[in-house]
XYZ file of C-alpha atoms in Angstrom:
555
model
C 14.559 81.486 -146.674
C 16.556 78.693 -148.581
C 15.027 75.169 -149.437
C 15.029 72.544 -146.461
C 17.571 71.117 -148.582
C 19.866 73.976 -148.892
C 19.654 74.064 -145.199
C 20.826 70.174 -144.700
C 23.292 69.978 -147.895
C 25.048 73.576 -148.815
C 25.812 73.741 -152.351
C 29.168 73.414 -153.312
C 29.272 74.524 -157.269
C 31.753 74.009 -159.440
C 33.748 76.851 -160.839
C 31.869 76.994 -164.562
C 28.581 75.978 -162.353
C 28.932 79.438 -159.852
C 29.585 81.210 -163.735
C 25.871 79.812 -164.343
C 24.594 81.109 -161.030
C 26.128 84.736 -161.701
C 24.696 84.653 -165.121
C 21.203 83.107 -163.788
C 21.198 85.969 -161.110
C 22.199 88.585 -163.804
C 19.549 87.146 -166.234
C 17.288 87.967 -163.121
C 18.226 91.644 -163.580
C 20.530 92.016 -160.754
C 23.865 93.712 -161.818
C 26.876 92.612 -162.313
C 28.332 95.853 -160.369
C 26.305 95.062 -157.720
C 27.300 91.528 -157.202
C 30.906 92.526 -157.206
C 30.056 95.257 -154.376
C 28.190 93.214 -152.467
C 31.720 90.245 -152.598
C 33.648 93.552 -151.760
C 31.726 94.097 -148.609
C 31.475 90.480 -147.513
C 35.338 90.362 -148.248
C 35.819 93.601 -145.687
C 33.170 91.944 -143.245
C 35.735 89.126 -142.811
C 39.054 90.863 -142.347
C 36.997 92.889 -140.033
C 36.979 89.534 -137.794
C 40.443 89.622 -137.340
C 41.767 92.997 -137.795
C 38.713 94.765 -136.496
C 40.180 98.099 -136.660
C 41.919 99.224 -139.818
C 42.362 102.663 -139.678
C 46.041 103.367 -140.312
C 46.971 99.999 -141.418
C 49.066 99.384 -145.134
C 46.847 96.800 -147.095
C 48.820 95.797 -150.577
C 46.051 94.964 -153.364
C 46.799 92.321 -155.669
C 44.589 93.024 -158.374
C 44.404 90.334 -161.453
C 42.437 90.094 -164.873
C 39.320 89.028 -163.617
C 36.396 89.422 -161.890
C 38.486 89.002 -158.580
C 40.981 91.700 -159.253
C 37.277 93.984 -160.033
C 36.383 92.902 -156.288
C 39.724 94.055 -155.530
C 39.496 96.937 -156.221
C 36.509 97.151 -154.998
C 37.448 96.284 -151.562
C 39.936 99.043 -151.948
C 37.968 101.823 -151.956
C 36.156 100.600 -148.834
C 39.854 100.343 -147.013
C 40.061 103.729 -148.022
C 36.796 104.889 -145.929
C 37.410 103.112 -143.253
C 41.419 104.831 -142.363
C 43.395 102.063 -143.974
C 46.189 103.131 -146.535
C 45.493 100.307 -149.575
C 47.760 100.100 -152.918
C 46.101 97.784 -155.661
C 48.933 96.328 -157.893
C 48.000 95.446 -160.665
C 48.868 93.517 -163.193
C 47.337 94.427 -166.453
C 46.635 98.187 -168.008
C 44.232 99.593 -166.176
C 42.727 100.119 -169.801
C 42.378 96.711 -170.193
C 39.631 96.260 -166.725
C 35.989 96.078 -168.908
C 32.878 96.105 -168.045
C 31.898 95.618 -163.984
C 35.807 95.422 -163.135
C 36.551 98.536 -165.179
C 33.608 100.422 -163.458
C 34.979 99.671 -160.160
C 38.955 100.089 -161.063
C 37.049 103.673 -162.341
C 34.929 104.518 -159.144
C 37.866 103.472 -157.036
C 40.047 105.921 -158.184
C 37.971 108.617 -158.181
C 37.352 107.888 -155.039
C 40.927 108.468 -153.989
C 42.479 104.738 -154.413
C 46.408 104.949 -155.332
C 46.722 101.840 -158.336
C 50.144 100.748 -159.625
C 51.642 98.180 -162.465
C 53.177 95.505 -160.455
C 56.500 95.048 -161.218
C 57.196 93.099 -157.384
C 56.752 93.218 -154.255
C 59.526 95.293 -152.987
C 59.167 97.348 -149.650
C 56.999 100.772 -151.020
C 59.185 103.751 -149.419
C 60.655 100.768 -147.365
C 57.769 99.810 -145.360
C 56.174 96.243 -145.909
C 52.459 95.573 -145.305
C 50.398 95.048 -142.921
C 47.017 92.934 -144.985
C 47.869 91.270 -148.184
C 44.651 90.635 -150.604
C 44.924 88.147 -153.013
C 42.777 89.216 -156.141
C 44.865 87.544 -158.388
C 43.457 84.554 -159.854
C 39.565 83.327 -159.529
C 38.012 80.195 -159.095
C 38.415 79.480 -162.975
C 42.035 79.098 -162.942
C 42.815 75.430 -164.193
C 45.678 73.803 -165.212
C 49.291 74.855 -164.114
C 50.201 78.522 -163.396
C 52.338 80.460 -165.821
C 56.085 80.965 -164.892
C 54.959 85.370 -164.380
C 51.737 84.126 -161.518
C 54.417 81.751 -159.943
C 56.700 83.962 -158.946
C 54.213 86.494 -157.883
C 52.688 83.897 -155.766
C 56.061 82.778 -154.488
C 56.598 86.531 -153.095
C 54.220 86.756 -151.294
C 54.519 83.318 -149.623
C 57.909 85.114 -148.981
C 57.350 88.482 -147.738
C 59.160 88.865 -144.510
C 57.029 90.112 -141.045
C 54.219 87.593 -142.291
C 51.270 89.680 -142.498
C 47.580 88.852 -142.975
C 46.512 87.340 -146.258
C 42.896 87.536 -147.371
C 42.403 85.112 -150.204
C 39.417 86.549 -152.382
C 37.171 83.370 -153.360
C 40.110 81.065 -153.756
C 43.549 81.257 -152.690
C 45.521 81.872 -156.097
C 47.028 78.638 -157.480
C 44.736 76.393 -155.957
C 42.484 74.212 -158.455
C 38.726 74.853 -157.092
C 37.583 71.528 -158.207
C 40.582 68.971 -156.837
C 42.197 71.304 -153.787
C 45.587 71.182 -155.465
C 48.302 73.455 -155.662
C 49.323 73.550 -159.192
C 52.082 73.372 -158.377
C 51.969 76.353 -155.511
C 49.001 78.507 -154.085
C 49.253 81.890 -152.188
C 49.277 80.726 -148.347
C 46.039 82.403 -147.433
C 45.673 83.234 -143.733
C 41.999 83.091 -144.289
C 40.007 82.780 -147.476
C 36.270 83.773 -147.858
C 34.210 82.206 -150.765
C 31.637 84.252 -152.270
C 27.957 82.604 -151.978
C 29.175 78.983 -151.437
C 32.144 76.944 -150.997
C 33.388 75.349 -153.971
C 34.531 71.483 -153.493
C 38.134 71.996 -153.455
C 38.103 74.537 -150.570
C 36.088 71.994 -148.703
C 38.897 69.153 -149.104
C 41.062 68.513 -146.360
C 44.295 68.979 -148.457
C 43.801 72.508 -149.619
C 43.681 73.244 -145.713
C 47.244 74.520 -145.770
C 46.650 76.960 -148.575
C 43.049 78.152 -147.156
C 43.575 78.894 -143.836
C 40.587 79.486 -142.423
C 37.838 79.295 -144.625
C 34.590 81.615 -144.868
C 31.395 81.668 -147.034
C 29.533 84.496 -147.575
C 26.571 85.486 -149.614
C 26.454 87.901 -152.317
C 23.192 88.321 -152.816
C 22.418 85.465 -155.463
C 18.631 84.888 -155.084
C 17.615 81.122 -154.285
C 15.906 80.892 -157.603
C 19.000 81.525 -159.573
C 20.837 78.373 -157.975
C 18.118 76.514 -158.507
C 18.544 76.888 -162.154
C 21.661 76.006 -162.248
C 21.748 73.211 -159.610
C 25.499 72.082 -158.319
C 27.360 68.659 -158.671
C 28.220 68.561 -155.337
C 26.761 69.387 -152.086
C 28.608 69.331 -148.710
C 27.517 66.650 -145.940
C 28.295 68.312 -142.448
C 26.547 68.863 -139.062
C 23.980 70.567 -140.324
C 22.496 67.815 -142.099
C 21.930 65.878 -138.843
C 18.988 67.912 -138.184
C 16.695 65.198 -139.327
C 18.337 62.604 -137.754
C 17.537 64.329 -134.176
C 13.714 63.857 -134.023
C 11.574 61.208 -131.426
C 8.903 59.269 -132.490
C 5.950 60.133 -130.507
C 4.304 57.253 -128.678
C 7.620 55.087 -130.558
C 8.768 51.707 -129.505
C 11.422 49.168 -129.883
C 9.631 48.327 -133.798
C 9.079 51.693 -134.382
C 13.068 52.484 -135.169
C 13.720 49.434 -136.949
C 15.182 46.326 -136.420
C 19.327 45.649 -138.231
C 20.243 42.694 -139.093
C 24.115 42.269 -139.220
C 25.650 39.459 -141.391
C 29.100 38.115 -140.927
C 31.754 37.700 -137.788
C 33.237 34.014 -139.099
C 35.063 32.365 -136.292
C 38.353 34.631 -135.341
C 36.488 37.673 -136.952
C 33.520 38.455 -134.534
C 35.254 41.667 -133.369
C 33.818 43.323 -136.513
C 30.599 41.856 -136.354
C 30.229 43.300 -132.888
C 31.802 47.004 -133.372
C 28.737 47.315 -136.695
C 25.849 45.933 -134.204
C 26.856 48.038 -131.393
C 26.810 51.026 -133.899
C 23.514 50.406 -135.298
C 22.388 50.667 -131.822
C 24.402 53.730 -131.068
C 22.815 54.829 -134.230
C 19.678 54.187 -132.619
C 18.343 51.130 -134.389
C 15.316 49.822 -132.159
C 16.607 46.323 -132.030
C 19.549 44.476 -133.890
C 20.372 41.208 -134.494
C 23.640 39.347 -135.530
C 23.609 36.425 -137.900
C 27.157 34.141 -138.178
C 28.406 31.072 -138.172
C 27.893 29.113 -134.647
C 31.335 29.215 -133.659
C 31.710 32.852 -133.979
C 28.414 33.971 -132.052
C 30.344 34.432 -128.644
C 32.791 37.087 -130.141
C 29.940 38.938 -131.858
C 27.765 38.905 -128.870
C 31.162 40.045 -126.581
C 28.953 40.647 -123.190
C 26.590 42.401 -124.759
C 23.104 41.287 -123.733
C 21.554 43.794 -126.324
C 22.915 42.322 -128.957
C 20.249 39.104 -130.206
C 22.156 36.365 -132.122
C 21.180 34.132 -134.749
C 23.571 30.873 -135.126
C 23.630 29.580 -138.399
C 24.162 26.348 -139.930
C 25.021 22.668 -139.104
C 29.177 23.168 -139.712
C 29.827 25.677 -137.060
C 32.712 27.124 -138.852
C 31.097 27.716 -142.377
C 28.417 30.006 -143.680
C 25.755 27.098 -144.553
C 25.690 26.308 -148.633
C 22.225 28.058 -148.513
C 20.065 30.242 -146.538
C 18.122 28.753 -143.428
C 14.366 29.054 -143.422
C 14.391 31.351 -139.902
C 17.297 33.423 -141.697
C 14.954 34.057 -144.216
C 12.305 34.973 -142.353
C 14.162 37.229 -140.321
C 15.373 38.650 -143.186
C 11.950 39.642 -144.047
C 11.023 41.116 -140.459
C 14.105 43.691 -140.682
C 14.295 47.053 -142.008
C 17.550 47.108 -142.745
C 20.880 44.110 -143.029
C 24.227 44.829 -142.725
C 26.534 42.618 -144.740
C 30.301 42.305 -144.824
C 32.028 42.836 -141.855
C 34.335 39.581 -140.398
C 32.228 37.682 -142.796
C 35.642 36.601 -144.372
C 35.739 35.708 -148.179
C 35.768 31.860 -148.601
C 33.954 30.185 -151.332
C 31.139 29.559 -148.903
C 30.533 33.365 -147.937
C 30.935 34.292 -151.843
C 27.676 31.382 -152.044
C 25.717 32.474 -149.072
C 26.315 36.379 -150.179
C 25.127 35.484 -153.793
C 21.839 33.707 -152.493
C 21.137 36.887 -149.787
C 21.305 38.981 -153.144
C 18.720 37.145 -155.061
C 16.226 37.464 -152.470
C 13.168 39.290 -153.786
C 12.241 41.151 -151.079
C 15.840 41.478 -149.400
C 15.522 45.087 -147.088
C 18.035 48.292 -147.723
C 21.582 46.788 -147.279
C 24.812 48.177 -146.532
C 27.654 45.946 -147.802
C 30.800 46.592 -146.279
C 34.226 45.198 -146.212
C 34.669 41.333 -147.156
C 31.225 41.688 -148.681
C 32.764 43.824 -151.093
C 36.219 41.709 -151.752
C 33.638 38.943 -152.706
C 31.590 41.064 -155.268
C 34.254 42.658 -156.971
C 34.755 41.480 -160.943
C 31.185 39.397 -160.543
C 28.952 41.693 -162.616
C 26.090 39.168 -161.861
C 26.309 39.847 -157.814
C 26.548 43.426 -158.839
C 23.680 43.989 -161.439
C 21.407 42.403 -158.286
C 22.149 45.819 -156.319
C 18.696 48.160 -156.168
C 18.730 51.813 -155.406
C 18.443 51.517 -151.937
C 21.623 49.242 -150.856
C 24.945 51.105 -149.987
C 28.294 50.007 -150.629
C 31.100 51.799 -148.605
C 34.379 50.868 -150.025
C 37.680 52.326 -148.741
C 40.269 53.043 -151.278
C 41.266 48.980 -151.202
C 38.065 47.834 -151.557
C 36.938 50.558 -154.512
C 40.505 49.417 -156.430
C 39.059 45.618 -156.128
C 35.715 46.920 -157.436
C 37.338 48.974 -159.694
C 40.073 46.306 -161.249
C 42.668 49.312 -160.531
C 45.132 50.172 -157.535
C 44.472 52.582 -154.283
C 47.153 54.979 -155.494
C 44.874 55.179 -159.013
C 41.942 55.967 -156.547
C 43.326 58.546 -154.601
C 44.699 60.105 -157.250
C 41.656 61.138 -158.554
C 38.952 60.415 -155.847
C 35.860 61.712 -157.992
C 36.496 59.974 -160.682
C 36.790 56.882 -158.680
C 33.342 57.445 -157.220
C 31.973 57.882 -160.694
C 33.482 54.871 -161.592
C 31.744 52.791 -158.859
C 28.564 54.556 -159.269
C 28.614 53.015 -162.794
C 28.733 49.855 -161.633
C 25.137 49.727 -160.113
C 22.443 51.190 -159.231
C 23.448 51.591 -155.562
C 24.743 54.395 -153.195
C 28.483 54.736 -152.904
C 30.431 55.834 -150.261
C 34.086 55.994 -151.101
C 35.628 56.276 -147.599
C 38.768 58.333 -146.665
C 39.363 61.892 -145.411
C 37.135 63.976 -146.799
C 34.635 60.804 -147.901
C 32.506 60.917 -151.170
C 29.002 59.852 -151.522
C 27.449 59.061 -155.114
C 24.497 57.284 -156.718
C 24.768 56.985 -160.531
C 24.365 60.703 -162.273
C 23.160 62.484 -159.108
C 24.949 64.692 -157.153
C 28.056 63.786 -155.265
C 27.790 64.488 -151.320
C 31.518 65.586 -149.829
C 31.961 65.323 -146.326
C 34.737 67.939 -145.877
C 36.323 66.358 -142.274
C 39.481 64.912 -141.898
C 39.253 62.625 -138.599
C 42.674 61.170 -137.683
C 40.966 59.554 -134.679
C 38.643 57.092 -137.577
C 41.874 55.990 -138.703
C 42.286 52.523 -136.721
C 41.084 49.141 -137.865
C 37.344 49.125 -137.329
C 36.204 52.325 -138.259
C 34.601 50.984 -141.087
C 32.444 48.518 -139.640
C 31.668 51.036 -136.856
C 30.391 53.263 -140.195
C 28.301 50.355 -141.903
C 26.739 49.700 -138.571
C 25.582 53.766 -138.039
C 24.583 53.452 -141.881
C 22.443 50.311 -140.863
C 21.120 51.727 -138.002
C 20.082 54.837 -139.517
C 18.521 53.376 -143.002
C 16.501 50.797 -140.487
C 15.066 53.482 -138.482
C 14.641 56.603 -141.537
C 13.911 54.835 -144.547
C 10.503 52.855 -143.248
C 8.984 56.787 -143.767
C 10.240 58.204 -147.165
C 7.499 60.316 -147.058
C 8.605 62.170 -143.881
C 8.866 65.689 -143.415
C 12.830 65.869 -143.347
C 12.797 64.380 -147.424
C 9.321 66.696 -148.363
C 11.554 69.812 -149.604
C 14.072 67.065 -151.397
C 11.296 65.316 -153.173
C 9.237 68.374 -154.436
C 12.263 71.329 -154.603
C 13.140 71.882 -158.194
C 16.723 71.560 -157.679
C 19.467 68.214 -157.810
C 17.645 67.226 -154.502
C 14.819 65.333 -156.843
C 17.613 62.896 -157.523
C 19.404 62.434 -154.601
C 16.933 59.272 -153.102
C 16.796 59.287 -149.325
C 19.196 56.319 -148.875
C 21.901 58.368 -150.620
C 20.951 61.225 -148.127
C 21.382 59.055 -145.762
C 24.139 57.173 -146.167
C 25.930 61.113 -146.376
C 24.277 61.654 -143.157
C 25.700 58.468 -141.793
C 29.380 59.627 -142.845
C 28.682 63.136 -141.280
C 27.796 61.518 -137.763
C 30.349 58.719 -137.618
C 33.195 61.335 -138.547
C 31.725 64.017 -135.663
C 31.974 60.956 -133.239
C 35.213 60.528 -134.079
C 36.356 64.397 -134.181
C 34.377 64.595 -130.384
C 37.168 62.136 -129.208
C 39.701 64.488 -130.081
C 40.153 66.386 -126.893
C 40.771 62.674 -124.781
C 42.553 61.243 -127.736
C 44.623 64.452 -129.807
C 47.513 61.983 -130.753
C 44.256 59.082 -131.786
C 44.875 56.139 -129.331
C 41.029 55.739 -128.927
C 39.209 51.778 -130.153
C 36.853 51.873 -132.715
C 34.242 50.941 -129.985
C 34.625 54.746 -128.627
C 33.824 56.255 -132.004
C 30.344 54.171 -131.896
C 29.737 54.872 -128.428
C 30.313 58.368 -129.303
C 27.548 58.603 -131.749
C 24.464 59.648 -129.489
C 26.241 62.535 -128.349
C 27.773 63.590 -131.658
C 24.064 64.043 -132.588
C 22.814 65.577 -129.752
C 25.866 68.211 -129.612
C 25.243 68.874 -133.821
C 22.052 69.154 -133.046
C 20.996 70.848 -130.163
C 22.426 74.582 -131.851
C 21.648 75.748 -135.232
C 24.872 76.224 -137.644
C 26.270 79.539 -138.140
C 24.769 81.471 -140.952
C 26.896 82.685 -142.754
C 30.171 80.107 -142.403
C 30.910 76.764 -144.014
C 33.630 75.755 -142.085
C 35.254 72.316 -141.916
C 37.387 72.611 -139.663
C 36.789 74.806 -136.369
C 37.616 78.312 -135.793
């Protein structure tokens, strides 16, 4: 069985980090040959879901220098027993295969398995095929493809009748740590990834290139990845698991009480969409703290939500913090800072006092919270491990001193960036969202939610975030974090609010994907999404994930 944490965050290893696991589970004494066989099988186990009967059917082989092209032609043979007519082209000798490759370029022959030097992919006796595999370049490949793979790649992509492509690992082209073309990829009906997914497969742009995507092991014992443990772990349904259970004999106190700060006058609307989401969320009780003139918008008809005016100008955050703020402050499990709280010189004051409480609760600080702490290193350095900052491109390029077109152009180094900044968790929002805490592990939420895309969103997120740090975080001891704490793997630095806040992500991007089928073309408020949230967790919950697939995006 894997680790608890295996089961809530699969592995996503880079390509030099699944070189370690091989070599781990080889240094265990399990052969290379066999590992290739065993990625040959899962490879025919796949096309088997879509062309279930193969006998008779022209499969064309493309069969590259490494350990791909070996699985190749391993897949070959097994075409070959089951009625299918395969031709491996490849594109070296066939002296030059070594080691498990050769073996299986050797066996496959024997076996009966017709291999020729490709020279291109012109009609054989006039007939095109039926199954393309693409063997030709591995998860390794880096850089930009030489001018002899390009135009391989490009005929394919242009071979008329458009028949099946099986991308082996990674569709060839396609950079397994960024999801780029560089600058074109073979345009992979489906591709299935050998033992995990690696993070470019799982980001939303390499979609196109991918098709659908399947993971399937190989036979790499648990013990070997945890020798080698992975950068970055995916953040999907499956980690709502924890999220799910009821507190026996709970009540109101028992899940926490959020406290939201900010909704200025003329911004309560955000206030409101994070307070209602950290009681979607499931936050036992939430409060909203504002100035006095903006506790009607906050509150918006909704009884549930308590409200704490605050100070004697009813327009202006007061120059410093009330006595029953304070104490409030001290009763709540969790605060939510930022949204609608606007960024005047008197929010930047009451925001710097909040931060040098001693004995301030987990905070999420979202939106204007964030405008107001970027370039003041001394707001910053008074972030602890267990606060969350959830910046959207914007927001990280004010953190960051740099623009949003620097940040998207290279999103995890952006996050790294941030995560330097201070010890909190980061979530660097945007399709396919990033979660970081200084040199731990990166969480990557691989969905790509048009319907999150409307003003709001965000606060909706730093509310869910709130709600679920109020009412998970009081027990760091629980069951759900056990395997994380004591499982020799990345898990014993990944702290449960940076769990968490990857948890948070995962939920608030299902609620938005559930309003898909009454909103295709978006068109839904921000308030769906957080009403949406119960249900997103009881539907990801209520059915365990499919064992063998890491999939994104649904079938």
């Amino acid at each position: 069985m894997p680790s608890r944490f295996y089961d809530l965050f699969p592995p996503l290893p880079l390509p030099d980090e699944m070189r370690q696991w091989d070599a781990q589970a080889m240094a265990l004494g399990l052969p290379e040959e066999l590992l290739m066989e065993n990625a040959a099988r899962a490879a025919l186990d796949v096309l088997r879901v879509y062309r279930p009967h193969l006998a008779g059917l022209r499969v064309w082989l493309l069969m590259g220098g490494g350990n791909n092209g070996g699985d190749a032609a391993c897949l070959a043979r097994h075409l070959l027993d089951a009625g299918a007519h395969p031709l491996v082209l490849h594109t070296r000798p066939l002296s030059s295969y070594k080691g498990a490759c050769g073996k299986h370029v050797r066996i496959a022959r024997a076996a009966g398995v017709i291999f020729t030097r490709y020279t291109a992919l012109a009609p054989q006796g006039g007939t095109l095929p039926d199954i393309v595999v693409d063997g030709l370049l591995g998860t390794g490949f880096c850089g930009t493809l030489r001018p002899e793979t390009l135009e391989i790649i490009r005929r394919v992509n242009a071979l008329p009748g458009q028949p099946f492509v099986l991308a082996i690992d990674i569709p060839s082209g396609l950079d397994g740590r960024t999801g780029l073309a560089m600058p074109e990829a073979i345009r992979a009906t489906a591709t299935v990834s050998f033992a995990a997914a690696k993070p470019g497969l799982a980001l939303p742009h390499a979609r196109p290139w991918t098709g659908e995507l399947h993971v399937r092991g190989i036979g790499i014992p648990l013990a070997a990845q945890r020798r080698a443990p992975c950068s970055f772990y995916a953040v999907d349904g499956r980690s709502l698991a924890p999220l799910a259970r009821i507190q026996p004999d709970g009540f109101k106190n028992s899940y926490g009480h959020v406290l939201v700060v900010g909704g200025a006058p003329g911004l309560g609307g955000a206030a409101h969409l994070a307070a209602r989401a950290a009681l979607r969320a499931g936050a036992g009780l939430v409060t909203a703290a504002a100035p006095g003139a903006g506790i009607a918008d906050i509150k918006n008809g909704w009884p549930e939500i308590m409200t704490l005016p605050l100070g004697e100008t009813q327009g202006r955050w007061p120059a410093s913090l009330p006595e029953h703020f304070v104490e409030l402050v001290g009763r709540c499990a969790a605060l939510v800072v930022g949204p609608g709280m606007g960024r005047g010189a008197d929010a930047a004051d009451f925001i710097a006092a909040l931060l040098a409480l001693p004995h301030r609760p987990p905070t999420v600080f979202d939106a204007d919270a964030l405008m107001l702490m970027a370039g003041r290193l001394d707001l910053q350095a008074r972030l602890r491990a267990h606060d969350v900052l959830t910046p959207h491109p914007g927001e990280a390029a004010a953190l960051l001193g740099s623009s949003a077109a620097d940040v998207q152009a290279d999103r995890q180094s952006a996050l790294k960036r941030l995560c330097g900044l201070s010890r909190a968790v980061v979530v660097l929002k945007g399709a396919a969202s990033l979660v970081g805490q200084g040199e731990a592990p990166t969480l990557l939420c691989p969905y790509d939610v048009p319907q999150l895309a409307v003003g709001g969103s965000g606060d909706v997120l730093a509310g869910c975030m709130g709600g679920l740090l109020a009412r998970m975080l009081p027990q760091p001891h629980a069951p759900q974090y056990a395997a994380a704490e004591t499982d020799n793997t990345a898990a014993t630095v990944l702290q449960p609010a940076h769990m968490l806040a990857g948890q948070a992500v995962a939920l608030h991007a299902l609620a938005g994907k559930s309003l898909a089928g009454q909103w295709p073309l978006r068109g839904n408020t921000p308030s769906a999404v957080a009403d949406a949230l119960p249900a997103a967790l009881a539907a990801y919950t209520a059915t365990p994930a499919p064992e063998d697939d890491f999939l994104p995006w649904p079938r």
